[in-house]
mmCIF file of C-alpha atoms in Angstrom:
data_model
loop_
_atom_site.group_PDB
_atom_site.id
_atom_site.type_symbol
_atom_site.label_atom_id
_atom_site.label_comp_id
_atom_site.label_asym_id
_atom_site.label_seq_id
_atom_site.Cartn_x
_atom_site.Cartn_y
_atom_site.Cartn_z
ATOM 1 C CA MET A 1 -0.237 -0.058 -0.382
ATOM 2 C CA THR A 2 2.531 2.901 0.834
ATOM 3 C CA SER A 3 6.376 2.378 2.062
ATOM 4 C CA SER A 4 5.110 2.532 5.506
ATOM 5 C CA ASP A 5 1.830 0.724 6.606
ATOM 6 C CA THR A 6 1.519 3.496 9.217
ATOM 7 C CA ILE A 7 -1.207 6.165 9.264
ATOM 8 C CA HIS A 8 0.263 9.354 10.927
ATOM 9 C CA ASP A 9 -1.269 11.570 13.266
ATOM 10 C CA VAL A 10 -0.284 14.732 11.884
ATOM 11 C CA VAL A 11 1.878 15.163 8.551
ATOM 12 C CA ILE A 12 3.263 18.582 8.764
ATOM 13 C CA ILE A 13 4.615 19.975 4.812
ATOM 14 C CA GLY A 14 7.341 22.801 4.944
ATOM 15 C CA SER A 15 9.943 23.481 7.999
ATOM 16 C CA GLY A 16 10.028 26.753 8.679
ATOM 17 C CA PRO A 17 8.979 28.860 11.809
ATOM 18 C CA ALA A 18 5.339 27.923 11.088
ATOM 19 C CA GLY A 19 6.333 24.218 10.104
ATOM 20 C CA LEU A 20 8.698 23.537 12.659
ATOM 21 C CA THR A 21 6.768 25.487 15.489
ATOM 22 C CA ALA A 22 3.893 22.970 14.519
ATOM 23 C CA ALA A 23 6.470 19.818 14.951
ATOM 24 C CA ILE A 24 7.290 21.024 18.557
ATOM 25 C CA TYR A 25 3.619 21.211 19.707
ATOM 26 C CA THR A 26 2.417 18.273 18.357
ATOM 27 C CA ALA A 27 5.464 15.994 19.051
ATOM 28 C CA ARG A 28 5.528 17.559 22.742
ATOM 29 C CA ALA A 29 1.409 16.552 22.773
ATOM 30 C CA ASN A 30 2.761 12.809 21.815
ATOM 31 C CA LEU A 31 1.449 12.879 17.860
ATOM 32 C CA SER A 32 4.319 11.714 16.595
ATOM 33 C CA PRO A 33 4.550 14.195 14.004
ATOM 34 C CA LEU A 34 6.501 13.742 10.252
ATOM 35 C CA VAL A 35 7.595 16.719 8.810
ATOM 36 C CA LEU A 36 8.219 16.566 5.539
ATOM 37 C CA GLU A 37 11.081 19.790 5.312
ATOM 38 C CA GLY A 38 11.505 19.893 1.602
ATOM 39 C CA GLU A 39 14.803 19.821 -0.279
ATOM 40 C CA PRO A 40 17.621 22.314 -0.509
ATOM 41 C CA SER A 41 18.089 22.542 -3.821
ATOM 42 C CA SER A 42 14.414 23.331 -4.351
ATOM 43 C CA THR A 43 13.361 27.119 -5.018
ATOM 44 C CA SER A 44 10.466 26.428 -2.994
ATOM 45 C CA ASP A 45 9.979 24.517 0.270
ATOM 46 C CA GLN A 46 13.831 25.537 1.394
ATOM 47 C CA PRO A 47 13.995 23.692 4.307
ATOM 48 C CA GLY A 48 13.876 25.783 7.165
ATOM 49 C CA GLY A 49 12.023 28.484 5.436
ATOM 50 C CA GLN A 50 13.319 32.246 4.157
ATOM 51 C CA LEU A 51 15.349 32.812 7.230
ATOM 52 C CA MET A 52 17.798 29.851 5.954
ATOM 53 C CA LEU A 53 18.548 33.013 3.555
ATOM 54 C CA THR A 54 18.802 35.648 6.517
ATOM 55 C CA THR A 55 21.747 36.434 8.220
ATOM 56 C CA ASP A 56 20.913 38.684 11.068
ATOM 57 C CA VAL A 57 17.878 38.210 12.805
ATOM 58 C CA GLU A 58 17.355 40.750 15.442
ATOM 59 C CA ASN A 59 13.713 41.192 16.117
ATOM 60 C CA TYR A 60 13.089 37.746 17.048
ATOM 61 C CA PRO A 61 12.213 37.684 20.491
ATOM 62 C CA GLY A 62 14.765 35.763 23.253
ATOM 63 C CA PHE A 63 18.090 37.110 21.671
ATOM 64 C CA PRO A 64 18.805 40.661 22.831
ATOM 65 C CA GLU A 65 22.127 40.295 20.825
ATOM 66 C CA GLY A 66 20.534 39.193 17.183
ATOM 67 C CA VAL A 67 20.695 35.370 16.025
ATOM 68 C CA MET A 68 21.679 34.176 12.420
ATOM 69 C CA GLY A 69 18.936 32.781 10.176
ATOM 70 C CA PRO A 70 20.436 29.496 9.683
ATOM 71 C CA GLU A 71 20.704 29.286 13.459
ATOM 72 C CA LEU A 72 17.736 29.924 14.136
ATOM 73 C CA MET A 73 15.967 27.681 12.331
ATOM 74 C CA MET A 74 18.572 24.792 13.203
ATOM 75 C CA ASN A 75 17.280 25.586 17.296
ATOM 76 C CA PHE A 76 13.700 24.909 16.090
ATOM 77 C CA LYS A 77 14.424 22.211 14.813
ATOM 78 C CA GLN A 78 16.634 20.070 17.220
ATOM 79 C CA GLN A 79 13.868 21.249 19.561
ATOM 80 C CA ALA A 80 11.003 19.343 17.281
ATOM 81 C CA ALA A 81 13.086 16.377 17.140
ATOM 82 C CA ARG A 82 14.268 16.654 20.838
ATOM 83 C CA PHE A 83 10.396 16.023 21.367
ATOM 84 C CA GLY A 84 10.214 13.004 18.958
ATOM 85 C CA ALA A 85 9.199 14.815 15.586
ATOM 86 C CA ASP A 86 10.837 12.747 12.322
ATOM 87 C CA ILE A 87 11.848 15.205 10.323
ATOM 88 C CA ARG A 88 12.851 14.289 6.537
ATOM 89 C CA THR A 89 14.763 16.311 4.037
ATOM 90 C CA VAL A 90 12.255 15.548 1.093
ATOM 91 C CA LYS A 91 9.708 17.161 -0.540
ATOM 92 C CA ALA A 92 6.344 16.227 -0.791
ATOM 93 C CA SER A 93 5.124 15.984 -4.786
ATOM 94 C CA LYS A 94 1.609 15.571 -4.531
ATOM 95 C CA VAL A 95 -1.361 15.074 -2.403
ATOM 96 C CA ASP A 96 -4.667 13.816 -2.244
ATOM 97 C CA LEU A 97 -6.918 15.172 0.361
ATOM 98 C CA SER A 98 -10.415 13.964 -0.919
ATOM 99 C CA GLU A 99 -10.781 11.404 1.830
ATOM 100 C CA ARG A 100 -8.997 10.307 4.839
ATOM 101 C CA PRO A 101 -6.753 9.246 5.722
ATOM 102 C CA PHE A 102 -5.252 11.699 3.325
ATOM 103 C CA LYS A 103 -2.407 10.496 0.975
ATOM 104 C CA ILE A 104 1.128 11.702 0.316
ATOM 105 C CA TRP A 105 3.527 11.307 -2.329
ATOM 106 C CA VAL A 106 7.453 12.006 -1.652
ATOM 107 C CA GLY A 107 9.267 11.330 -4.952
ATOM 108 C CA ASP A 108 7.155 9.951 -8.158
ATOM 109 C CA PRO A 109 4.264 11.656 -8.289
ATOM 110 C CA GLU A 110 2.827 9.311 -10.522
ATOM 111 C CA ALA A 111 3.680 6.392 -8.173
ATOM 112 C CA PRO A 112 0.463 3.829 -8.189
ATOM 113 C CA GLU A 113 0.106 4.541 -4.137
ATOM 114 C CA PRO A 114 1.402 7.240 -1.852
ATOM 115 C CA THR A 115 4.063 7.298 0.462
ATOM 116 C CA HIS A 116 2.080 8.657 3.477
ATOM 117 C CA LEU A 117 -0.870 8.692 4.881
ATOM 118 C CA SER A 118 -2.295 10.819 7.604
ATOM 119 C CA LYS A 119 -5.037 11.324 9.778
ATOM 120 C CA THR A 120 -4.042 15.542 9.540
ATOM 121 C CA VAL A 121 -1.933 17.698 7.521
ATOM 122 C CA ILE A 122 -0.926 21.142 8.823
ATOM 123 C CA VAL A 123 0.760 22.933 5.425
ATOM 124 C CA SER A 124 3.477 25.399 6.031
ATOM 125 C CA THR A 125 5.017 25.484 2.663
ATOM 126 C CA GLY A 126 5.573 29.422 3.000
ATOM 127 C CA ALA A 127 6.062 31.961 0.108
ATOM 128 C CA GLN A 128 8.959 32.840 -1.872
ATOM 129 C CA SER A 129 10.057 36.814 -2.875
ATOM 130 C CA LEU A 130 9.910 37.192 -6.430
ATOM 131 C CA MET A 131 13.345 38.184 -7.416
ATOM 132 C CA LEU A 132 15.197 40.157 -10.041
ATOM 133 C CA GLY A 133 17.041 36.795 -11.289
ATOM 134 C CA LEU A 134 20.605 38.541 -11.476
ATOM 135 C CA ASP A 135 23.470 37.047 -11.303
ATOM 136 C CA ARG A 136 25.149 36.304 -7.404
ATOM 137 C CA GLU A 137 21.418 36.968 -6.533
ATOM 138 C CA ASN A 138 21.599 34.361 -3.381
ATOM 139 C CA GLU A 139 24.744 35.079 -2.538
ATOM 140 C CA LEU A 140 24.132 38.952 -2.123
ATOM 141 C CA ILE A 141 20.802 37.873 0.130
ATOM 142 C CA GLY A 142 21.387 39.276 3.620
ATOM 143 C CA HIS A 143 24.796 41.473 2.344
ATOM 144 C CA GLY A 144 22.907 44.257 1.090
ATOM 145 C CA LEU A 145 20.013 42.507 -0.659
ATOM 146 C CA SER A 146 16.913 42.250 1.342
ATOM 147 C CA THR A 147 13.485 41.614 0.151
ATOM 148 C CA CYS A 148 12.272 42.537 3.803
ATOM 149 C CA ALA A 149 12.086 46.392 5.285
ATOM 150 C CA THR A 150 10.863 45.651 8.470
ATOM 151 C CA CYS A 151 13.479 42.801 9.104
ATOM 152 C CA ASP A 152 16.588 44.660 7.662
ATOM 153 C CA GLY A 153 15.472 48.231 7.574
ATOM 154 C CA PHE A 154 17.739 48.949 11.093
ATOM 155 C CA PHE A 155 20.984 47.889 9.454
ATOM 156 C CA PHE A 156 21.352 50.643 6.818
ATOM 157 C CA ARG A 157 20.696 53.817 9.064
ATOM 158 C CA ASP A 158 22.056 56.469 7.628
ATOM 159 C CA HIS A 159 22.664 54.799 4.322
ATOM 160 C CA ASP A 160 21.601 55.736 0.982
ATOM 161 C CA ILE A 161 19.532 52.714 -0.619
ATOM 162 C CA ALA A 162 16.756 51.748 -2.765
ATOM 163 C CA VAL A 163 13.833 49.880 -3.539
ATOM 164 C CA VAL A 164 12.848 47.851 -6.423
ATOM 165 C CA GLY A 165 8.782 48.308 -7.212
ATOM 166 C CA GLY A 166 5.809 50.142 -7.702
ATOM 167 C CA GLY A 167 3.049 49.118 -5.644
ATOM 168 C CA ASP A 168 1.894 49.609 -2.036
ATOM 169 C CA SER A 169 4.599 47.191 -0.820
ATOM 170 C CA ALA A 170 7.319 48.892 -2.357
ATOM 171 C CA LEU A 171 6.206 52.159 -1.302
ATOM 172 C CA GLU A 172 5.341 50.864 2.350
ATOM 173 C CA GLU A 173 8.777 49.968 2.066
ATOM 174 C CA ALA A 174 10.062 52.931 0.963
ATOM 175 C CA ASN A 175 8.409 55.154 3.810
ATOM 176 C CA PHE A 176 9.256 53.284 6.160
ATOM 177 C CA LEU A 177 13.109 52.833 5.199
ATOM 178 C CA SER A 178 12.915 56.780 4.970
ATOM 179 C CA ARG A 179 13.150 56.354 8.771
ATOM 180 C CA PHE A 180 16.532 55.064 9.077
ATOM 181 C CA ALA A 181 18.211 55.526 6.009
ATOM 182 C CA SER A 182 19.784 58.935 4.792
ATOM 183 C CA LYS A 183 18.247 58.731 1.285
ATOM 184 C CA VAL A 184 15.758 55.808 -0.688
ATOM 185 C CA TYR A 185 15.630 55.808 -4.419
ATOM 186 C CA LEU A 186 12.357 54.227 -5.988
ATOM 187 C CA VAL A 187 13.541 51.984 -8.827
ATOM 188 C CA VAL A 188 10.313 51.869 -11.123
ATOM 189 C CA ARG A 189 10.539 50.785 -14.502
ATOM 190 C CA ARG A 190 7.493 52.423 -15.821
ATOM 191 C CA ASP A 191 6.488 55.813 -16.134
ATOM 192 C CA GLU A 192 3.774 55.418 -13.211
ATOM 193 C CA LEU A 193 3.520 53.951 -9.682
ATOM 194 C CA ARG A 194 0.810 51.116 -9.366
ATOM 195 C CA ALA A 195 0.216 52.122 -6.263
ATOM 196 C CA SER A 196 -2.790 53.044 -4.422
ATOM 197 C CA LYS A 197 -3.237 57.131 -4.222
ATOM 198 C CA ILE A 198 -2.436 57.729 -0.750
ATOM 199 C CA MET A 199 0.600 55.666 -0.880
ATOM 200 C CA GLN A 200 2.113 57.764 -3.945
ATOM 201 C CA ASP A 201 0.641 60.575 -2.191
ATOM 202 C CA ARG A 202 3.235 59.802 1.046
ATOM 203 C CA ALA A 203 5.635 59.045 -1.180
ATOM 204 C CA HIS A 204 5.821 62.353 -3.304
ATOM 205 C CA ALA A 205 5.747 64.300 0.325
ATOM 206 C CA ASN A 206 8.451 62.189 1.545
ATOM 207 C CA PRO A 207 11.860 64.227 1.489
ATOM 208 C CA LYS A 208 14.110 61.410 1.423
ATOM 209 C CA ILE A 209 12.493 59.180 -1.236
ATOM 210 C CA GLU A 210 13.597 59.835 -4.623
ATOM 211 C CA ILE A 211 11.866 57.992 -7.713
ATOM 212 C CA LEU A 212 13.674 57.173 -10.701
ATOM 213 C CA TRP A 213 10.987 56.632 -13.386
ATOM 214 C CA ASN A 214 11.594 54.254 -16.236
ATOM 215 C CA THR A 215 14.469 52.474 -14.712
ATOM 216 C CA SER A 216 15.565 49.140 -14.094
ATOM 217 C CA VAL A 217 18.143 47.435 -11.878
ATOM 218 C CA THR A 218 20.430 45.235 -14.224
ATOM 219 C CA GLU A 219 23.722 44.065 -12.270
ATOM 220 C CA TYR A 220 24.943 43.848 -8.368
ATOM 221 C CA VAL A 221 28.305 45.533 -7.782
ATOM 222 C CA GLY A 222 30.455 44.420 -5.100
ATOM 223 C CA GLU A 223 32.265 41.279 -3.659
ATOM 224 C CA SER A 224 31.274 40.402 -0.299
ATOM 225 C CA LYS A 225 28.451 42.649 -0.418
ATOM 226 C CA LEU A 226 26.387 45.081 -2.203
ATOM 227 C CA GLU A 227 28.369 48.252 -2.590
ATOM 228 C CA SER A 228 26.258 49.633 -5.684
ATOM 229 C CA VAL A 229 23.959 48.624 -8.648
ATOM 230 C CA LYS A 230 23.782 49.335 -12.638
ATOM 231 C CA ILE A 231 20.901 50.914 -13.625
ATOM 232 C CA ARG A 232 19.438 51.132 -17.089
ATOM 233 C CA ASN A 233 16.657 53.842 -18.649
ATOM 234 C CA ASN A 234 14.309 52.320 -20.174
ATOM 235 C CA LEU A 235 13.764 55.010 -22.746
ATOM 236 C CA ASP A 236 17.256 55.278 -23.907
ATOM 237 C CA GLU A 237 18.656 52.376 -22.902
ATOM 238 C CA SER A 238 21.953 54.275 -20.744
ATOM 239 C CA ILE A 239 23.424 52.473 -18.242
ATOM 240 C CA SER A 240 24.675 54.229 -14.743
ATOM 241 C CA ASP A 241 25.928 53.572 -11.583
ATOM 242 C CA LEU A 242 23.396 53.899 -8.503
ATOM 243 C CA ALA A 243 25.734 54.322 -5.228
ATOM 244 C CA VAL A 244 23.391 52.595 -2.849
ATOM 245 C CA THR A 245 24.381 49.988 0.207
ATOM 246 C CA GLY A 246 21.359 48.491 0.044
ATOM 247 C CA LEU A 247 18.720 47.128 -2.254
ATOM 248 C CA PHE A 248 15.418 45.853 -1.460
ATOM 249 C CA ILE A 249 13.195 43.887 -3.734
ATOM 250 C CA ALA A 250 9.732 44.845 -3.301
ATOM 251 C CA ILE A 251 8.026 43.328 -6.459
ATOM 252 C CA GLY A 252 5.783 41.011 -4.510
ATOM 253 C CA HIS A 253 5.821 36.971 -3.169
ATOM 254 C CA LYS A 254 4.622 34.109 -4.591
ATOM 255 C CA PRO A 255 3.039 31.463 -1.830
ATOM 256 C CA ASN A 256 4.006 27.552 -2.330
ATOM 257 C CA THR A 257 0.730 26.558 -3.032
ATOM 258 C CA GLY A 258 1.059 24.910 -6.311
ATOM 259 C CA LEU A 259 1.081 21.307 -4.678
ATOM 260 C CA PHE A 260 -3.089 21.950 -2.951
ATOM 261 C CA GLU A 261 -4.585 23.879 -6.372
ATOM 262 C CA GLY A 262 -7.874 22.186 -6.737
ATOM 263 C CA GLN A 263 -8.113 21.231 -3.743
ATOM 264 C CA LEU A 264 -8.012 23.686 -0.891
ATOM 265 C CA ASP A 265 -9.745 27.445 -1.360
ATOM 266 C CA MET A 266 -7.303 30.003 -2.179
ATOM 267 C CA LYS A 267 -7.354 33.987 -2.057
ATOM 268 C CA ASP A 268 -7.179 35.586 -5.820
ATOM 269 C CA ASN A 269 -3.474 36.024 -5.367
ATOM 270 C CA GLY A 270 -2.847 32.366 -4.981
ATOM 271 C CA TYR A 271 -2.164 32.185 -0.681
ATOM 272 C CA LEU A 272 -4.399 29.526 1.143
ATOM 273 C CA LEU A 273 -7.634 30.722 2.400
ATOM 274 C CA THR A 274 -8.328 29.920 6.506
ATOM 275 C CA GLN A 275 -11.381 30.224 8.210
ATOM 276 C CA PRO A 276 -11.142 33.903 10.099
ATOM 277 C CA GLY A 277 -8.913 33.831 13.124
ATOM 278 C CA ARG A 278 -8.149 30.171 12.741
ATOM 279 C CA THR A 279 -6.142 27.930 10.667
ATOM 280 C CA ALA A 280 -8.288 25.461 8.709
ATOM 281 C CA THR A 281 -9.236 25.415 5.525
ATOM 282 C CA ASN A 282 -12.042 23.997 3.997
ATOM 283 C CA ILE A 283 -11.308 20.366 4.315
ATOM 284 C CA GLU A 284 -11.909 19.471 7.412
ATOM 285 C CA GLY A 285 -8.356 17.783 9.165
ATOM 286 C CA VAL A 286 -6.339 20.157 6.958
ATOM 287 C CA PHE A 287 -4.647 23.346 8.390
ATOM 288 C CA ALA A 288 -2.438 25.901 6.638
ATOM 289 C CA SER A 289 0.126 27.852 8.710
ATOM 290 C CA GLY A 290 2.654 30.886 8.274
ATOM 291 C CA ASP A 291 3.341 32.653 4.927
ATOM 292 C CA VAL A 292 1.623 30.027 2.896
ATOM 293 C CA GLN A 293 -1.499 32.167 4.067
ATOM 294 C CA ASP A 294 -0.491 35.370 5.249
ATOM 295 C CA ASP A 295 0.016 37.530 2.886
ATOM 296 C CA TYR A 296 0.066 40.738 5.355
ATOM 297 C CA TYR A 297 2.505 40.531 8.317
ATOM 298 C CA ARG A 298 4.781 37.885 6.765
ATOM 299 C CA GLN A 299 6.997 37.597 10.088
ATOM 300 C CA ALA A 300 9.255 34.881 11.191
ATOM 301 C CA ILE A 301 7.090 35.559 14.816
ATOM 302 C CA THR A 302 3.564 35.470 13.155
ATOM 303 C CA ALA A 303 4.664 32.839 11.646
ATOM 304 C CA ALA A 304 5.561 30.434 14.628
ATOM 305 C CA GLY A 305 2.521 31.476 16.341
ATOM 306 C CA SER A 306 0.112 30.456 13.573
ATOM 307 C CA GLY A 307 2.127 27.494 13.872
ATOM 308 C CA CYS A 308 1.212 27.262 17.440
ATOM 309 C CA ALA A 309 -2.279 27.657 16.431
ATOM 310 C CA ALA A 310 -2.272 24.752 13.426
ATOM 311 C CA ALA A 311 -0.858 22.401 16.128
ATOM 312 C CA LEU A 312 -3.549 23.117 18.460
ATOM 313 C CA GLU A 313 -6.108 22.960 16.190
ATOM 314 C CA ALA A 314 -4.954 19.656 14.669
ATOM 315 C CA GLU A 315 -4.845 18.062 18.264
ATOM 316 C CA ARG A 316 -7.878 19.098 18.643
ATOM 317 C CA TRP A 317 -9.486 17.835 16.051
ATOM 318 C CA LEU A 318 -8.165 14.679 16.272
ATOM 319 C CA GLU A 319 -9.651 14.314 20.064
ATOM 320 C CA ALA A 320 -13.117 15.522 18.460
ATOM 321 C CA ASN A 321 -12.930 12.874 16.280
ATOM 322 C CA ASP A 322 -11.681 10.237 18.289
ATOM 323 C CA GLU A 323 -8.720 9.645 16.397
ATOM 324 C CA GLY A 324 -6.114 11.341 18.941
ATOM 325 C CA HIS A 325 -2.794 9.465 19.577
#
């Protein structure tokens, strides 16, 4: 039937702050969670989530001197393992949530039988920031290149920096960053902004923000950290240098929800839809936590909190259906 005849109480798909917090709570509830943490080579479902690509984390409670992102996630992982979570470095390739026990495939999605069966599933596959796709992008994340102003803005006090994007998120980040930076360039590839009028008005009224219209970033300059960027004028194709030590990419996020299309309800932007104030999805026994369903806060601490909530909801669902461990 499956590679194991075991029907798990809980399978957690994803291993960022949400997934591993859910693993800690369900493990301590003696539910023996199985965590499919993803694969390092994958652009989505990165084991440990986006914090694995982050250097200093200074806004996570309990670390007064800050902590490296990978170290923080390793602490999460070790804590979950300590309580008995079974964490495997594999990626779920297919799920069937049409009936219980739920079916999860690892490896060949065309295999006739699933790899795992589970009474409940917690989806914590996260989201990924849309990037520019330029050379050395992954190397410079956390070294001058960022996708989160609230996470990293503090490090750029009195620096000249830039934000790429023209939507509400980009303008919100530019305004936030102006609290720290000396100068904020807003790099916009067209001759207009997509943001709401109120956000545009705030940006235009901010003396620290300068909008570079019809402009695209074409190259990152710097060896171990960002020293400047090359920009192209999209009208005359001329290339020039922009002396910034920080670049924030704010062109959107993409939730890792492809695995669940046609099964779990989603918002128009692709994020999983959960019941108000809950982590429950449209399918009983399936819960979603973290950035895969949060398109507003997108913080490690809120992801961890929703992972806790998903674990408690899964535990209570099992108890209510007489299916607990």
